[in-house]
Amino acid sequence: MGVSVRVLEKDYVARHASGVNAGGVRTLGRHQAELPLSLAAKAMWLEIADLLGDNCGFRAVGGIRIAETESDLQKVRERSGAISALGLGYAERVIDSRELFERLPALARHCVGGLFVHDDGYANPYRTTLAFRRAAERAGAKFEEGTVVESALFKENGWTVTARDGTSYRAQTLLNCAGAWGHRMAAILGDDLPLSPNGSMMIITARMPPMVVPVVGAAGRSLSFKQFPNGTVLLGGGHRAPVDLDTNEAKVDPLALGKAASTVIDLFPFMAEAQAVRFWSGIEGFMPDGIPVIGASLNAPQAYHAFGFSAHGFQLGPAVGQVLADLVTKGTSRIPIEAFSPSRPFFSIAA
């Protein structure tokens, strides 16, 4: 069953987290509650060119989480066993130091092993977001950019949403996909949800000799490392910076970026010669327990939330879209989403 769709975008499509993230397309290391959603998304990513008419720069180069110590190696072994026990037909395979160095010959020799997933990878986030927009428009969706929602009123079995410029829009169902501003839209609907906005900082380098193919993370410290075919290296790893939701400003913290660079050089000594050419930070919403809110509003009828992806929502996006389509048209999701309920008890987890 098809429905008419109108997207109200406060700035422009791909302006914030969706378009300026690190582009990781991974199942490796995800919260166990996210895995059914992530695996459904992976199936879509592997067919992304057929789905959108654009391959979105997607490359399934594999993903590795490095173990630097015996303690790290024990952690990844436990993780691998716990994932296998879920019975999802998905594995995060433990690799020894020999295979680790075969896959990452430039890696520092103190490392002892890791976890490997063969079909993880990355894509171009800006290109991907615009490709989804074009596909949505071909299917009839309308986009209203520069439209800041000020109020939403449910009456007579439908919603009236009013923008800051006074324009009103009518709809039967409302979806709150407002990212780092998701808690503000939730409040308009009467839901108090504990999102914290933060910036996720990244560094891109000048071209380097081709040394690393897989996407690389670390078991014992924050790291996200991708080297592109042209030799440039994108560094992330969850280093956060302050943001201002009212001015759309995301600051860069030089001390935190220095820590990120130090981690990279420890693991890949050749990166000591790298030249950073650009730094940036997107604006993202983080939930206390590190997983998103996806599900029906607690207090508003015919309204659903999908936000708070806590800096790892890019890969999930295609499947989240499917979930929301199912909720709107069928009232239920074929992918389990109970763990993401807005009614769950929120608690903090270690970063």
JSON list of C-alpha atoms in Angstrom, two decimals, residues 124-222:
[
{"chain": "A", "resi": 124, "resn": "ASN", "atom": "CA", "xyz": [29.95, 8.17, 0.70]},
{"chain": "A", "resi": 125, "resn": "PRO", "atom": "CA", "xyz": [27.37, 9.60, 3.13]},
{"chain": "A", "resi": 126, "resn": "TYR", "atom": "CA", "xyz": [26.52, 12.79, 1.22]},
{"chain": "A", "resi": 127, "resn": "ARG", "atom": "CA", "xyz": [26.14, 10.93, -2.06]},
{"chain": "A", "resi": 128, "resn": "THR", "atom": "CA", "xyz": [24.08, 8.23, -0.35]},
{"chain": "A", "resi": 129, "resn": "THR", "atom": "CA", "xyz": [21.68, 10.65, 1.32]},
{"chain": "A", "resi": 130, "resn": "LEU", "atom": "CA", "xyz": [21.06, 12.50, -1.94]},
{"chain": "A", "resi": 131, "resn": "ALA", "atom": "CA", "xyz": [20.56, 9.19, -3.77]},
{"chain": "A", "resi": 132, "resn": "PHE", "atom": "CA", "xyz": [17.85, 8.24, -1.27]},
{"chain": "A", "resi": 133, "resn": "ARG", "atom": "CA", "xyz": [16.26, 11.65, -1.78]},
{"chain": "A", "resi": 134, "resn": "ARG", "atom": "CA", "xyz": [16.19, 11.21, -5.56]},
{"chain": "A", "resi": 135, "resn": "ALA", "atom": "CA", "xyz": [14.71, 7.72, -5.20]},
{"chain": "A", "resi": 136, "resn": "ALA", "atom": "CA", "xyz": [12.05, 9.05, -2.83]},
{"chain": "A", "resi": 137, "resn": "GLU", "atom": "CA", "xyz": [11.19, 11.86, -5.24]},
{"chain": "A", "resi": 138, "resn": "ARG", "atom": "CA", "xyz": [10.87, 9.39, -8.12]},
{"chain": "A", "resi": 139, "resn": "ALA", "atom": "CA", "xyz": [8.36, 7.53, -5.94]},
{"chain": "A", "resi": 140, "resn": "GLY", "atom": "CA", "xyz": [6.39, 10.74, -5.37]},
{"chain": "A", "resi": 141, "resn": "ALA", "atom": "CA", "xyz": [7.78, 12.12, -2.09]},
{"chain": "A", "resi": 142, "resn": "LYS", "atom": "CA", "xyz": [7.93, 15.90, -1.65]},
{"chain": "A", "resi": 143, "resn": "PHE", "atom": "CA", "xyz": [10.72, 17.71, 0.21]},
{"chain": "A", "resi": 144, "resn": "GLU", "atom": "CA", "xyz": [10.25, 21.06, 1.92]},
{"chain": "A", "resi": 145, "resn": "GLU", "atom": "CA", "xyz": [13.68, 22.41, 2.81]},
{"chain": "A", "resi": 146, "resn": "GLY", "atom": "CA", "xyz": [14.25, 25.35, 5.12]},
{"chain": "A", "resi": 147, "resn": "THR", "atom": "CA", "xyz": [11.08, 24.38, 6.99]},
{"chain": "A", "resi": 148, "resn": "VAL", "atom": "CA", "xyz": [11.35, 24.59, 10.78]},
{"chain": "A", "resi": 149, "resn": "VAL", "atom": "CA", "xyz": [8.43, 22.92, 12.60]},
{"chain": "A", "resi": 150, "resn": "GLU", "atom": "CA", "xyz": [7.00, 25.04, 15.41]},
{"chain": "A", "resi": 151, "resn": "SER", "atom": "CA", "xyz": [3.90, 23.07, 16.38]},
{"chain": "A", "resi": 152, "resn": "ALA", "atom": "CA", "xyz": [1.96, 19.90, 15.69]},
{"chain": "A", "resi": 153, "resn": "LEU", "atom": "CA", "xyz": [-1.72, 19.44, 16.56]},
{"chain": "A", "resi": 154, "resn": "PHE", "atom": "CA", "xyz": [-3.69, 16.21, 16.26]},
{"chain": "A", "resi": 155, "resn": "LYS", "atom": "CA", "xyz": [-7.39, 16.73, 15.59]},
{"chain": "A", "resi": 156, "resn": "GLU", "atom": "CA", "xyz": [-10.14, 14.91, 13.73]},
{"chain": "A", "resi": 157, "resn": "ASN", "atom": "CA", "xyz": [-8.00, 11.88, 12.99]},
{"chain": "A", "resi": 158, "resn": "GLY", "atom": "CA", "xyz": [-5.10, 13.80, 11.50]},
{"chain": "A", "resi": 159, "resn": "TRP", "atom": "CA", "xyz": [-2.15, 16.09, 12.13]},
{"chain": "A", "resi": 160, "resn": "THR", "atom": "CA", "xyz": [-1.71, 19.76, 11.35]},
{"chain": "A", "resi": 161, "resn": "VAL", "atom": "CA", "xyz": [1.96, 20.74, 11.45]},
{"chain": "A", "resi": 162, "resn": "THR", "atom": "CA", "xyz": [2.81, 24.43, 11.38]},
{"chain": "A", "resi": 163, "resn": "ALA", "atom": "CA", "xyz": [6.19, 25.77, 10.28]},
{"chain": "A", "resi": 164, "resn": "ARG", "atom": "CA", "xyz": [7.95, 28.89, 11.54]},
{"chain": "A", "resi": 165, "resn": "ASP", "atom": "CA", "xyz": [6.91, 30.83, 8.43]},
{"chain": "A", "resi": 166, "resn": "GLY", "atom": "CA", "xyz": [3.24, 30.09, 9.17]},
{"chain": "A", "resi": 167, "resn": "THR", "atom": "CA", "xyz": [2.75, 27.41, 6.51]},
{"chain": "A", "resi": 168, "resn": "SER", "atom": "CA", "xyz": [0.61, 24.49, 7.64]},
{"chain": "A", "resi": 169, "resn": "TYR", "atom": "CA", "xyz": [0.81, 20.90, 6.46]},
{"chain": "A", "resi": 170, "resn": "ARG", "atom": "CA", "xyz": [-1.79, 18.13, 6.96]},
{"chain": "A", "resi": 171, "resn": "ALA", "atom": "CA", "xyz": [-0.99, 14.44, 7.41]},
{"chain": "A", "resi": 172, "resn": "GLN", "atom": "CA", "xyz": [-2.52, 11.29, 8.83]},
{"chain": "A", "resi": 173, "resn": "THR", "atom": "CA", "xyz": [0.74, 10.14, 10.39]},
{"chain": "A", "resi": 174, "resn": "LEU", "atom": "CA", "xyz": [3.75, 12.03, 11.71]},
{"chain": "A", "resi": 175, "resn": "LEU", "atom": "CA", "xyz": [7.32, 10.66, 11.75]},
{"chain": "A", "resi": 176, "resn": "ASN", "atom": "CA", "xyz": [9.91, 12.33, 13.96]},
{"chain": "A", "resi": 177, "resn": "CYS", "atom": "CA", "xyz": [13.27, 11.77, 12.26]},
{"chain": "A", "resi": 178, "resn": "ALA", "atom": "CA", "xyz": [14.82, 15.01, 13.48]},
{"chain": "A", "resi": 179, "resn": "GLY", "atom": "CA", "xyz": [18.24, 13.67, 14.46]},
{"chain": "A", "resi": 180, "resn": "ALA", "atom": "CA", "xyz": [19.98, 15.72, 17.13]},
{"chain": "A", "resi": 181, "resn": "TRP", "atom": "CA", "xyz": [16.80, 17.81, 17.35]},
{"chain": "A", "resi": 182, "resn": "GLY", "atom": "CA", "xyz": [14.66, 14.69, 17.83]},
{"chain": "A", "resi": 183, "resn": "HIS", "atom": "CA", "xyz": [14.05, 15.31, 21.52]},
{"chain": "A", "resi": 184, "resn": "ARG", "atom": "CA", "xyz": [12.70, 18.79, 20.71]},
{"chain": "A", "resi": 185, "resn": "MET", "atom": "CA", "xyz": [10.22, 17.36, 18.22]},
{"chain": "A", "resi": 186, "resn": "ALA", "atom": "CA", "xyz": [9.35, 14.65, 20.74]},
{"chain": "A", "resi": 187, "resn": "ALA", "atom": "CA", "xyz": [8.58, 17.36, 23.30]},
{"chain": "A", "resi": 188, "resn": "ILE", "atom": "CA", "xyz": [6.17, 18.97, 20.83]},
{"chain": "A", "resi": 189, "resn": "LEU", "atom": "CA", "xyz": [4.39, 15.60, 20.78]},
{"chain": "A", "resi": 190, "resn": "GLY", "atom": "CA", "xyz": [4.36, 15.41, 24.58]},
{"chain": "A", "resi": 191, "resn": "ASP", "atom": "CA", "xyz": [7.21, 12.90, 24.93]},
{"chain": "A", "resi": 192, "resn": "ASP", "atom": "CA", "xyz": [10.17, 13.59, 27.23]},
{"chain": "A", "resi": 193, "resn": "LEU", "atom": "CA", "xyz": [13.12, 11.61, 25.83]},
{"chain": "A", "resi": 194, "resn": "PRO", "atom": "CA", "xyz": [16.70, 12.03, 27.11]},
{"chain": "A", "resi": 195, "resn": "LEU", "atom": "CA", "xyz": [18.79, 12.84, 24.05]},
{"chain": "A", "resi": 196, "resn": "SER", "atom": "CA", "xyz": [22.14, 14.65, 24.35]},
{"chain": "A", "resi": 197, "resn": "PRO", "atom": "CA", "xyz": [23.45, 16.47, 21.25]},
{"chain": "A", "resi": 198, "resn": "ASN", "atom": "CA", "xyz": [27.17, 16.25, 20.52]},
{"chain": "A", "resi": 199, "resn": "GLY", "atom": "CA", "xyz": [29.56, 16.65, 17.63]},
{"chain": "A", "resi": 200, "resn": "SER", "atom": "CA", "xyz": [31.47, 13.71, 16.17]},
{"chain": "A", "resi": 201, "resn": "MET", "atom": "CA", "xyz": [34.84, 14.93, 14.90]},
{"chain": "A", "resi": 202, "resn": "MET", "atom": "CA", "xyz": [36.74, 13.65, 11.88]},
{"chain": "A", "resi": 203, "resn": "ILE", "atom": "CA", "xyz": [40.02, 14.26, 10.06]},
{"chain": "A", "resi": 204, "resn": "ILE", "atom": "CA", "xyz": [40.81, 13.73, 6.37]},
{"chain": "A", "resi": 205, "resn": "THR", "atom": "CA", "xyz": [44.42, 13.56, 5.24]},
{"chain": "A", "resi": 206, "resn": "ALA", "atom": "CA", "xyz": [46.26, 14.25, 2.04]},
{"chain": "A", "resi": 207, "resn": "ARG", "atom": "CA", "xyz": [46.96, 11.26, -0.17]},
{"chain": "A", "resi": 208, "resn": "MET", "atom": "CA", "xyz": [49.18, 8.58, 1.31]},
{"chain": "A", "resi": 209, "resn": "PRO", "atom": "CA", "xyz": [50.65, 5.40, -0.20]},
{"chain": "A", "resi": 210, "resn": "PRO", "atom": "CA", "xyz": [47.94, 2.69, -0.37]},
{"chain": "A", "resi": 211, "resn": "MET", "atom": "CA", "xyz": [48.52, 0.71, 2.82]},
{"chain": "A", "resi": 212, "resn": "VAL", "atom": "CA", "xyz": [45.13, -0.25, 4.32]},
{"chain": "A", "resi": 213, "resn": "VAL", "atom": "CA", "xyz": [42.10, -1.80, 2.63]},
{"chain": "A", "resi": 214, "resn": "PRO", "atom": "CA", "xyz": [39.63, -2.83, 5.38]},
{"chain": "A", "resi": 215, "resn": "VAL", "atom": "CA", "xyz": [37.83, -0.43, 7.71]},
{"chain": "A", "resi": 216, "resn": "VAL", "atom": "CA", "xyz": [39.71, -0.60, 11.00]},
{"chain": "A", "resi": 217, "resn": "GLY", "atom": "CA", "xyz": [38.64, -0.10, 14.61]},
{"chain": "A", "resi": 218, "resn": "ALA", "atom": "CA", "xyz": [40.21, -1.09, 17.90]},
{"chain": "A", "resi": 219, "resn": "ALA", "atom": "CA", "xyz": [38.99, -3.19, 20.81]},
{"chain": "A", "resi": 220, "resn": "GLY", "atom": "CA", "xyz": [40.76, -1.20, 23.49]},
{"chain": "A", "resi": 221, "resn": "ARG", "atom": "CA", "xyz": [40.48, 2.43, 22.40]},
{"chain": "A", "resi": 222, "resn": "SER", "atom": "CA", "xyz": [38.51, 4.73, 20.12]}
]
